[in-house]
CSV table of C-alpha atoms and ligand atoms in Angstrom, one decimal:
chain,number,residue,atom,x,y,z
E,1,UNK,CA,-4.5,-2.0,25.9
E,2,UNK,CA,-5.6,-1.5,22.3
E,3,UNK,CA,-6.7,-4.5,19.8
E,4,UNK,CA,-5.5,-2.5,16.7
E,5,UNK,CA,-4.0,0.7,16.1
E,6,UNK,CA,-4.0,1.9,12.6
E,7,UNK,CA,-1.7,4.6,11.8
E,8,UNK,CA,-3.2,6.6,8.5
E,9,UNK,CA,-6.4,7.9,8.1
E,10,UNK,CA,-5.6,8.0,4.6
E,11,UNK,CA,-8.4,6.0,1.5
E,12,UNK,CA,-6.1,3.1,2.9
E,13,UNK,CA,-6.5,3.5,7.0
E,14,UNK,CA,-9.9,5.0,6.4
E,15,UNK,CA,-11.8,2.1,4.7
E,16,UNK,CA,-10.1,-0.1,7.4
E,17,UNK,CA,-11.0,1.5,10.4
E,18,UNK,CA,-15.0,1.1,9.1
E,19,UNK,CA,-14.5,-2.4,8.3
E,20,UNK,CA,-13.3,-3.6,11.5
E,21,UNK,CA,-15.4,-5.8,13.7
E,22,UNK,CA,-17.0,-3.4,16.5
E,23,UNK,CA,-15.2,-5.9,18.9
E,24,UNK,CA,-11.9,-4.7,18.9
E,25,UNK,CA,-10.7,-1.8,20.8
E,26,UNK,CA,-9.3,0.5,17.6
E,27,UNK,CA,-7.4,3.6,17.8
E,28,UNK,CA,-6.8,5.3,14.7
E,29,UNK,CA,-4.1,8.3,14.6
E,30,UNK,CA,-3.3,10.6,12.0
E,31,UNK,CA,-0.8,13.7,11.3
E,32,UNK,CA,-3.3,15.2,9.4
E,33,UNK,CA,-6.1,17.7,10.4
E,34,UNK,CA,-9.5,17.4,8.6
E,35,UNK,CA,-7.9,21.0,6.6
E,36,UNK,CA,-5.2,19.5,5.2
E,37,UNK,CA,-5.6,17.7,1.5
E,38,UNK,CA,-2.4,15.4,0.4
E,39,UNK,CA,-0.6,15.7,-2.8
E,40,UNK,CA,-2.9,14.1,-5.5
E,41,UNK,CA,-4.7,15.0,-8.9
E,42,UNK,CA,-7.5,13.5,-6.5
E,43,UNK,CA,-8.5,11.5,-10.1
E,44,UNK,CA,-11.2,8.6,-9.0
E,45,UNK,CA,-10.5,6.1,-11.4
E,46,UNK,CA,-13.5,3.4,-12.5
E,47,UNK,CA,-11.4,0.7,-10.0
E,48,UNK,CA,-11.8,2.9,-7.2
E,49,UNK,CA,-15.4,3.6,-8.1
E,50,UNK,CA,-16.2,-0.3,-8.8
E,51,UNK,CA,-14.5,-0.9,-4.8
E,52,UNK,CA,-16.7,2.4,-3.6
E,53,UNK,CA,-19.9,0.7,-5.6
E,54,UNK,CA,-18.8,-2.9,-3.9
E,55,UNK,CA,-18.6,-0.8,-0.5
E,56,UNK,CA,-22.4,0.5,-1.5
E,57,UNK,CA,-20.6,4.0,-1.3
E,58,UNK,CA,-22.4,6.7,-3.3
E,59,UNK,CA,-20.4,9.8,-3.0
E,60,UNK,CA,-21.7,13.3,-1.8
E,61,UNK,CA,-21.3,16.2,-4.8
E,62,UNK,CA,-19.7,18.2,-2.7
E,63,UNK,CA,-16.9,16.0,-2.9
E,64,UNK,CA,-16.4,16.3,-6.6
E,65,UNK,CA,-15.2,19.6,-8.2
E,66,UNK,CA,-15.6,21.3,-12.0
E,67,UNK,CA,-15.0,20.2,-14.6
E,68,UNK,CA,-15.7,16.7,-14.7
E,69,UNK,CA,-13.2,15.4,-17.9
E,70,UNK,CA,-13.6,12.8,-20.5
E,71,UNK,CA,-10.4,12.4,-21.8
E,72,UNK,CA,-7.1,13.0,-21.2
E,73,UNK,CA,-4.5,15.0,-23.5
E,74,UNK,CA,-0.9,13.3,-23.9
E,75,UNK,CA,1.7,15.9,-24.8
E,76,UNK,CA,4.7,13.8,-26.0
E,77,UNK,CA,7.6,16.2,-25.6
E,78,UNK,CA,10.2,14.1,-26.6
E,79,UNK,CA,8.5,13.3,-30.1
E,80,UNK,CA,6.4,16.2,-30.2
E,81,UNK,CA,3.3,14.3,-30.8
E,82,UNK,CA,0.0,15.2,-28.8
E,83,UNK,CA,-2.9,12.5,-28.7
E,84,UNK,CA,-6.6,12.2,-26.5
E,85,UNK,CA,-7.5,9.4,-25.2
E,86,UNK,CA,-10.8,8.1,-23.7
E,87,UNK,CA,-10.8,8.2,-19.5
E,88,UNK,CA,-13.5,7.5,-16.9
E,89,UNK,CA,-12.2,9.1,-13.8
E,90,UNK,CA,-14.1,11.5,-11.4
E,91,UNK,CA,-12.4,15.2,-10.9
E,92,UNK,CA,-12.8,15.5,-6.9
E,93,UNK,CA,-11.2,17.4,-4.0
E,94,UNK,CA,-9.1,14.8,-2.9
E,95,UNK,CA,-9.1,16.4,0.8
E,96,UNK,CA,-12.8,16.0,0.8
E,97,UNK,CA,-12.8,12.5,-0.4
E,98,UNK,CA,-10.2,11.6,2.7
E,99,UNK,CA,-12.7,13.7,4.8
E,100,UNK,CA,-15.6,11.7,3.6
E,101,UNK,CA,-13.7,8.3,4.1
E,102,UNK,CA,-13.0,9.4,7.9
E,103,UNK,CA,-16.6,10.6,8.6
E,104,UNK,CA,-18.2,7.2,7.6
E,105,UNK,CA,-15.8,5.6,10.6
E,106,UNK,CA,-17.9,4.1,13.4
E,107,UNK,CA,-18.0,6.0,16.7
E,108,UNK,CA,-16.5,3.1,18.7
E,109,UNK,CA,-13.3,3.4,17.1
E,110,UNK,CA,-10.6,6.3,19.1
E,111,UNK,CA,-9.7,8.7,16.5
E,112,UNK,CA,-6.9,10.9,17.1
E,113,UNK,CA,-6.4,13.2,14.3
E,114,UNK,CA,-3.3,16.2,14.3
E,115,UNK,CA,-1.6,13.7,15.9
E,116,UNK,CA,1.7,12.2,15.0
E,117,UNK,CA,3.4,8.7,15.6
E,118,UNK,CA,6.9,8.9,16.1
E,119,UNK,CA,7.8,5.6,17.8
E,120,UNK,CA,6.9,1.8,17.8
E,121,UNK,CA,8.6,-0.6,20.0
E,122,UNK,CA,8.0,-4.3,20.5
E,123,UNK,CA,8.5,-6.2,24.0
E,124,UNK,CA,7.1,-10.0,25.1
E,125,UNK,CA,4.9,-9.9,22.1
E,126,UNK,CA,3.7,-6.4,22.7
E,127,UNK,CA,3.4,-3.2,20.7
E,128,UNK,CA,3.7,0.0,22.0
E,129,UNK,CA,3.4,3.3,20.0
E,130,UNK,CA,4.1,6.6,21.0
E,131,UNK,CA,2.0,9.8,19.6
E,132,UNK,CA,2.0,13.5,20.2
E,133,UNK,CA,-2.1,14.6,20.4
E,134,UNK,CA,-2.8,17.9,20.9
E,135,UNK,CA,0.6,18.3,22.5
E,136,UNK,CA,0.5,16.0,24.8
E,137,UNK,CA,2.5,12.9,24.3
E,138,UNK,CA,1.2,9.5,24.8
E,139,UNK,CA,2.0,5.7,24.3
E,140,UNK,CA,-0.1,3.3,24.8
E,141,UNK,CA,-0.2,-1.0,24.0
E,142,UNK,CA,-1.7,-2.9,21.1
E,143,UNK,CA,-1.9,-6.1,20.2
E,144,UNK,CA,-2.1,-5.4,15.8
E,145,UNK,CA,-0.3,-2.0,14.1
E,146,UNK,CA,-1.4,-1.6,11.3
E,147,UNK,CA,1.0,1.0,8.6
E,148,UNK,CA,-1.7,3.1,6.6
E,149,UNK,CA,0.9,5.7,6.9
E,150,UNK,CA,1.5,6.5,2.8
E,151,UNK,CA,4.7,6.4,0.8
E,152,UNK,CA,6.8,7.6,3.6
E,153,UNK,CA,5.6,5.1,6.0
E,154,UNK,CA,7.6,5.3,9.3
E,155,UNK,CA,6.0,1.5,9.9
E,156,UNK,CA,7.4,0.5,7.4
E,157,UNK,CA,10.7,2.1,8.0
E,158,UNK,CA,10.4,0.6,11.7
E,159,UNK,CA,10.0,-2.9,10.8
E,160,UNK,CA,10.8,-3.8,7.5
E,161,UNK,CA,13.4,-1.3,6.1
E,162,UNK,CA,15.5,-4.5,3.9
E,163,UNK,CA,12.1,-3.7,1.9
E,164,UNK,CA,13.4,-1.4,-0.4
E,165,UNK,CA,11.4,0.6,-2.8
E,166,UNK,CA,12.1,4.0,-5.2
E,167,UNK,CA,10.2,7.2,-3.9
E,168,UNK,CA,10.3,10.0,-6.2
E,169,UNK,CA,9.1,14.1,-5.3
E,170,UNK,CA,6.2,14.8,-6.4
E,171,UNK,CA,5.3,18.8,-6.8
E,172,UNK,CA,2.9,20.5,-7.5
E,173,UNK,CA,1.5,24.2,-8.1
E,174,UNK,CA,-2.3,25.9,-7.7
E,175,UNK,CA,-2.4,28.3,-9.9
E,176,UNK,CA,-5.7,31.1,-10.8
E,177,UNK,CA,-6.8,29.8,-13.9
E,178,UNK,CA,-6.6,32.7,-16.5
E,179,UNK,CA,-8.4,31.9,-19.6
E,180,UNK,CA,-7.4,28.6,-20.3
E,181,UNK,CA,-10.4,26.0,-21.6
E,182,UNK,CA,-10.4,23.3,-18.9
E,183,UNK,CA,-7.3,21.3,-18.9
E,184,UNK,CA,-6.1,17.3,-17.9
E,185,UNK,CA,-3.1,17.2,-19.5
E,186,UNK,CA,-0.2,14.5,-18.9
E,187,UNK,CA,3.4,15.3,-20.3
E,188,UNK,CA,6.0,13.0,-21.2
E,189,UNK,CA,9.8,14.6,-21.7
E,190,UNK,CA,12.7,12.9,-20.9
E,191,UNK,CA,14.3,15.9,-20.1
E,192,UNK,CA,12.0,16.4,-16.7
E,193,UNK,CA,11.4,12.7,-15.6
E,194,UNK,CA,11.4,9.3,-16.5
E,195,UNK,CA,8.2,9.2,-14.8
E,196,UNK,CA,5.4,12.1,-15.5
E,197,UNK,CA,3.6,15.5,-15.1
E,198,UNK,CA,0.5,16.5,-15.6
E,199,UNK,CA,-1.8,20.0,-15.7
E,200,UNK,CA,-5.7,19.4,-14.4
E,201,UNK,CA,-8.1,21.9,-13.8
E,202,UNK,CA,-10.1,21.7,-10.7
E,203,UNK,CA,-12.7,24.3,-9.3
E,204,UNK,CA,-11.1,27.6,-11.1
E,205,UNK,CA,-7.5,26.3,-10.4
E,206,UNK,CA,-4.9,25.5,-12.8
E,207,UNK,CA,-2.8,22.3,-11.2
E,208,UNK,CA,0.7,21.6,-12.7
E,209,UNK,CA,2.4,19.1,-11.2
E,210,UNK,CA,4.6,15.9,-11.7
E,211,UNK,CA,6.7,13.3,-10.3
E,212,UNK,CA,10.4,13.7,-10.3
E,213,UNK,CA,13.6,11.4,-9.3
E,214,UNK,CA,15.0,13.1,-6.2
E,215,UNK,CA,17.5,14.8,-7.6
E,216,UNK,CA,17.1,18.0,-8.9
E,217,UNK,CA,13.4,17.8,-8.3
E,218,UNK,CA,13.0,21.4,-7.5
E,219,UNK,CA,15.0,22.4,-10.7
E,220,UNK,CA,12.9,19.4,-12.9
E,221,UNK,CA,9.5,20.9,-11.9
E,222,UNK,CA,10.6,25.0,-12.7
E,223,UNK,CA,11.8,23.2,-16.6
E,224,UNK,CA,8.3,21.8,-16.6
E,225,UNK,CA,6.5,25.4,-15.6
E,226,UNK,CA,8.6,26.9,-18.6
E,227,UNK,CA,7.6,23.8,-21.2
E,228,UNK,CA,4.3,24.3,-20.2
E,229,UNK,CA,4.1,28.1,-20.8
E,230,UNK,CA,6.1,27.6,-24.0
E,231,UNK,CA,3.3,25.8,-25.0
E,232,UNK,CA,0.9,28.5,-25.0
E,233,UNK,CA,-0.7,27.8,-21.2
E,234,UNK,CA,-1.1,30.7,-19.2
E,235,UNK,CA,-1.8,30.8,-15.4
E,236,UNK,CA,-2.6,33.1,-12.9
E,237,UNK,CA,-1.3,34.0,-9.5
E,238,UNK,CA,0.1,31.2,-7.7
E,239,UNK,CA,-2.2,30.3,-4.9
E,240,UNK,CA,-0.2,27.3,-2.9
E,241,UNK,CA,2.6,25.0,-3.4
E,242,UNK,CA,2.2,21.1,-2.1
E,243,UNK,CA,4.6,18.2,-2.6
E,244,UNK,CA,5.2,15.1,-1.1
E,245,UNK,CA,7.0,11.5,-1.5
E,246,UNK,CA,5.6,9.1,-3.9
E,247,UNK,CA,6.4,5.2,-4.4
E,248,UNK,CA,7.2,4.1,-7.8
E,249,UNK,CA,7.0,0.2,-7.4
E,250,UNK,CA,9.1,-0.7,-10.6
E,251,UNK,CA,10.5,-4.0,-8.7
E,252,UNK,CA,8.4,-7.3,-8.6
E,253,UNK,CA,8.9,-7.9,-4.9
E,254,UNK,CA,8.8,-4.1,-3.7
E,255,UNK,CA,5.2,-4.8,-2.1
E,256,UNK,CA,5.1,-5.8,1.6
E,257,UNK,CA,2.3,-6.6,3.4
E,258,UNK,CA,3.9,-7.6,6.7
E,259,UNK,CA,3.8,-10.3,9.5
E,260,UNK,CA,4.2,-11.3,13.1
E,261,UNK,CA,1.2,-8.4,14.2
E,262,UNK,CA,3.0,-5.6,12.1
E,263,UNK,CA,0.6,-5.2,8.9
E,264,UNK,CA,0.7,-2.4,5.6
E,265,UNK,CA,-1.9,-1.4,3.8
E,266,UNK,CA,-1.7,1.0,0.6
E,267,UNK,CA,0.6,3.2,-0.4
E,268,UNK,CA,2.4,2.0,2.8
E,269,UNK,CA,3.0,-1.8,1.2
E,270,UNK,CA,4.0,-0.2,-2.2
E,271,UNK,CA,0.5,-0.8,-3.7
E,272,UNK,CA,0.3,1.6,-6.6
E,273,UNK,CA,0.2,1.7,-9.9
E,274,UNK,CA,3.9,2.9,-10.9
E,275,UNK,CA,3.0,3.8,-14.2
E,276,UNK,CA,-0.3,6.1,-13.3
E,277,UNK,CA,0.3,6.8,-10.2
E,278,UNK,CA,-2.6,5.5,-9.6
E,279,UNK,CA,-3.2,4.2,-5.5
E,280,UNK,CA,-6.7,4.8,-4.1
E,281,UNK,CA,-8.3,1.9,-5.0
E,282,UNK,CA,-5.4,-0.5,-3.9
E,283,UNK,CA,-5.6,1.5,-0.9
E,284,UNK,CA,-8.6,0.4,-0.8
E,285,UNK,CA,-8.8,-3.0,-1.7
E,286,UNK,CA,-5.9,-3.9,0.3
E,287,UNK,CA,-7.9,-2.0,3.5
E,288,UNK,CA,-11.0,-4.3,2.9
E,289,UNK,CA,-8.8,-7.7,2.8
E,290,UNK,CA,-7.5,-7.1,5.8
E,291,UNK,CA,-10.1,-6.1,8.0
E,292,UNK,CA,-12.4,-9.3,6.4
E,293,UNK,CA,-8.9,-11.7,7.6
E,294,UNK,CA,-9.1,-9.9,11.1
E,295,UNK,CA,-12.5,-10.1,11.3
E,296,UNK,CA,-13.3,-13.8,11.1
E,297,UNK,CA,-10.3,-14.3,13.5
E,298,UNK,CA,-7.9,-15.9,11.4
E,299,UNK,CA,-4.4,-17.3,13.3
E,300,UNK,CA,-2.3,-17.1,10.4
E,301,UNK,CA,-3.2,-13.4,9.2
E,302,UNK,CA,0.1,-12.9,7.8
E,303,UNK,CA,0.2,-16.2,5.1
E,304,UNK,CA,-3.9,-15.4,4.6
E,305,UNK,CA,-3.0,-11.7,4.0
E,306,UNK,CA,-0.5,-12.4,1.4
E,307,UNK,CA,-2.2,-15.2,-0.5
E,308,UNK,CA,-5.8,-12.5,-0.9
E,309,UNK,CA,-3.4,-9.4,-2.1
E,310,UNK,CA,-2.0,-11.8,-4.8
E,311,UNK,CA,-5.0,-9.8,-7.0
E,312,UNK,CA,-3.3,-6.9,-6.6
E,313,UNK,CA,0.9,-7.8,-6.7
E,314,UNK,CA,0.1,-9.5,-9.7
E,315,UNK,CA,-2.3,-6.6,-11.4
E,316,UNK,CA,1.1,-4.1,-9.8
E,317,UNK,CA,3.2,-6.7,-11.8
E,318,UNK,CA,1.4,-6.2,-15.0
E,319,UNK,CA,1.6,-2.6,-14.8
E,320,UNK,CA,5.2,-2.7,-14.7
E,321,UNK,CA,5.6,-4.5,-18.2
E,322,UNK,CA,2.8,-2.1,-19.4
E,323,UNK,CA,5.4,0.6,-18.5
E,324,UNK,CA,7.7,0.4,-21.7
E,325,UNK,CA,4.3,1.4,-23.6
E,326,UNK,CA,4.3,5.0,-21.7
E,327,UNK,CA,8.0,5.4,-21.1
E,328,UNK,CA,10.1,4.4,-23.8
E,329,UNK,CA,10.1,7.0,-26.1
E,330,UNK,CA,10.6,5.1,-29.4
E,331,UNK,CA,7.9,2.7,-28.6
E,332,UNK,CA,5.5,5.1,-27.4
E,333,UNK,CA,6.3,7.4,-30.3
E,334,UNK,CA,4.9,4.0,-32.9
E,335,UNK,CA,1.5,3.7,-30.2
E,336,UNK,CA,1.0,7.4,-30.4
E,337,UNK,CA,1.5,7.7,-34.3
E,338,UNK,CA,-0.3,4.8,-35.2
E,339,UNK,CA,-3.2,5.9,-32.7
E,340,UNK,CA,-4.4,3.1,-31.4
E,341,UNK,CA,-7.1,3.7,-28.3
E,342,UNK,CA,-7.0,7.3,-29.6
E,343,UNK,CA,-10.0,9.7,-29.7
E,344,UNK,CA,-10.0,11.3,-33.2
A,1,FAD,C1,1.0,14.0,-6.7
A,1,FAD,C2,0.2,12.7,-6.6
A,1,FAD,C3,-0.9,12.6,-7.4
A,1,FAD,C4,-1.7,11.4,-7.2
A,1,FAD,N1,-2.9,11.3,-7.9
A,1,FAD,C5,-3.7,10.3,-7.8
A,1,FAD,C6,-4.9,10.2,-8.4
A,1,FAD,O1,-5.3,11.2,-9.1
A,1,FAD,N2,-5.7,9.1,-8.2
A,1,FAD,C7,-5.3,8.1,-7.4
A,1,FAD,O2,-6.0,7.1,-7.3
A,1,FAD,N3,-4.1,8.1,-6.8
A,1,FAD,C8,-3.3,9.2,-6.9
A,1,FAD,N4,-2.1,9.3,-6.3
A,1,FAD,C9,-1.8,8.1,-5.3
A,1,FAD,C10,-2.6,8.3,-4.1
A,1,FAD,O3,-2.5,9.6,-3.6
A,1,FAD,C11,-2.1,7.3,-3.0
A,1,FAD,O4,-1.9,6.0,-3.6
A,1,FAD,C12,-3.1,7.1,-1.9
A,1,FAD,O5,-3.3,8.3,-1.3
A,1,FAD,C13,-2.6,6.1,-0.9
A,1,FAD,O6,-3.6,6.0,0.1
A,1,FAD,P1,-3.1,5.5,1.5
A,1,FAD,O7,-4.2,5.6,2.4
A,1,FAD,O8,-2.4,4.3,1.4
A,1,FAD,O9,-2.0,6.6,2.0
A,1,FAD,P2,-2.1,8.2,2.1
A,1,FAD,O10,-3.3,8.7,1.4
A,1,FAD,O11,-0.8,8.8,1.8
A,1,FAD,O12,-2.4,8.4,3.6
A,1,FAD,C14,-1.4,8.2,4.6
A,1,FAD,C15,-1.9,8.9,5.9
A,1,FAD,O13,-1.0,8.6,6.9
A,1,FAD,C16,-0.7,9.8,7.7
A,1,FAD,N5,0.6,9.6,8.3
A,1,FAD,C17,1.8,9.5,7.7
A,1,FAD,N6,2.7,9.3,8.6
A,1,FAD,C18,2.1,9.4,9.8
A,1,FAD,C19,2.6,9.3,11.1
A,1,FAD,N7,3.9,9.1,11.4
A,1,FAD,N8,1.7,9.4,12.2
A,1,FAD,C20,0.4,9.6,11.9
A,1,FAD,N9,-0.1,9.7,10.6
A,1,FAD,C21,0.7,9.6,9.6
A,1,FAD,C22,-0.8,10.9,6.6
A,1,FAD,O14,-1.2,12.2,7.3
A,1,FAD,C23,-1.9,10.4,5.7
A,1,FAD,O15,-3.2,10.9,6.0
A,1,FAD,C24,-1.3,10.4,-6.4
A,1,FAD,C25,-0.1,10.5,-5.6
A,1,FAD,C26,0.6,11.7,-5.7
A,1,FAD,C27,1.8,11.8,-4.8
């Protein structure tokens, strides 16, 4: 019997499986081997930084990648208007990061990586999970689950599926970079998405990529590759393709953090920025709340829970009314004319 299980190894299952209390008995599972990266621009914003720097995190260099990028170019499609503007994120290889996170986990907590959880049922009070590790299946008890399972969060799916929230496809090419001058691009058309894409350069790659409604994603992201081109970008061989689900949070109640011994954490409770994209450093935060409420041995983790992630549904809530700034096209056309926050 299990105090905790924590499905996710993920910034967001990561940062909580270190932070538990060496008390508990923790097993933390995860689909993903220490190979495979997820989806990302694997951008480090300054938040996620300040949480690393409140963590006393410094990170290794091998986990950062060239170039390292000061600002970011905004191709405006739909008003042809192209601005830069000031950013402080770190470029990094965002399977490395995820690695890092996972190697800094204490040794007293079970981790079972490759390993996937298909099943959660709930009987006198009692969880048990079922997993497949190393092809052998297994289900065991637990007292806490804990969803750091990402934007397509079977936990969440499980237990709290009335919570509705929008997940677009996000794709993305590698592509040889030819001759291009280092690149962090993000593109606004209408045309693609009501959401964005984006080029980055990373370690000799070209990265074109965006995030598209469901529909006609595959057909959305070959429109981008052409605009792109059109524009006078040219890449090399294609080296891999990657996509995956991603949560755009546009509602003011979309978040859910969970209750009666069923918790989320991240991406997995809708905490990301839906108009950046933005998620490791809720992951994050969200990670460290929790694992502080379990740890002092709160009753009531569920109302304490909520009340501490207010921070972060309200800082969600102002990113939603930022979003007519970035995607209305007549209103970001007057910001991007006038040039305010631009660098000239
Ligand atoms: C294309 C794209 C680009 C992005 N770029 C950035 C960026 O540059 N900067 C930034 O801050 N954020 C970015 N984000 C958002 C960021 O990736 C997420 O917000 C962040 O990864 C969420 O962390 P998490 O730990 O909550 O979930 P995840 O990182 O998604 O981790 C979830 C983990 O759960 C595992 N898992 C899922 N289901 C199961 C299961 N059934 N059993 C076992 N394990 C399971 C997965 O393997 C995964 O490791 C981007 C997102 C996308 C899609």
């Amino acid at each position: 019997m299990y105090d905790i299980a924590i499905i996710g190894l993920g910034p967001a299952g990561a940062t909580l499986a270190r932070l538990l209390d060496k008390k508990y008995k923790v097993i933390a599972i995860d689909k993903k081997n220490e190979k495979m990266g997820k989806c990302c621009g694997g951008l480090l914003s300054p938040d996620a930084q300040k949480i690393l720097a409140q963590f006393d995190i410094c990170l290794p260099k091998e986990v950062l990648v060239d170039p390292q990028i000061f600002s970011v170019k905004t191709i405006d499609l739909d008003n042809s208007i192209v601005r830069h503007y000031q950013r402080f994120y770190l470029n990094m290889n965002r399977a490395k990061f995820d690695n890092f996170l996972v190697s800094l986990i204490p040794s007293n907590v079970e981790i079972c990586s490759d390993s996937t959880c298909s099943k959660i049922e709930m009987e006198n009070g009692i969880y048990s999970f079922t997993f497949k590790s190393k092809g052998v299946e297994r289900t065991e008890k637990v007292r806490l689950i804990i969803g750091a399972d990402g934007a397509s969060s079977m936990v969440r799916k499980t237990f709290y599926k009335e919570k509705k929230i929008d997940r677009y496809v996000s794709i993305q090419e590698w592509y040889k970079d030819k001759t291009n001058p280092p690149h962090y691009s993000c593109i606004f058309d209408k045309e693609i998405t009501d959401s964005y894409c984006w080029t980055i350069s990373k370690d000799g790659y070209l990265i074109i990529g965006g995030a598209f409604p469901k529909r006609d994603s595959k057909k959305r992201f070959e429109i981008l590759k052409e605009k792109v081109k059109n524009s006078g970008v040219s890449f090399g061989e294609l080296v891999k393709q990657e996509s995956c689900l991603v949560s755009i949070n546009r509602g003011l109640f979309s978040t859910c953090s969970g209750k009666n011994g069923v918790y989320l954490i991240g991406e997995a409770a809708g905490m990301i920025s839906p108009s950046s994209l933005e998620g490791i450093s809720y992951s994050m935060e969200s990670a460290k709340i929790l694992a502080d409420i379990i740890n002092s041995g709160c009753n009531s983790i569920e109302n304490k829970y909520r009340f501490m992630t207010l921070g972060i549904r309200i800082r969600l809530i102002l990113k939603i009314l930022k979003m007519p700034f970035m995607y209305n096209k007549y209103i970001r056309k007057l910001i991007m004319k006038c040039g305010i926050g631009a660098v000239r």
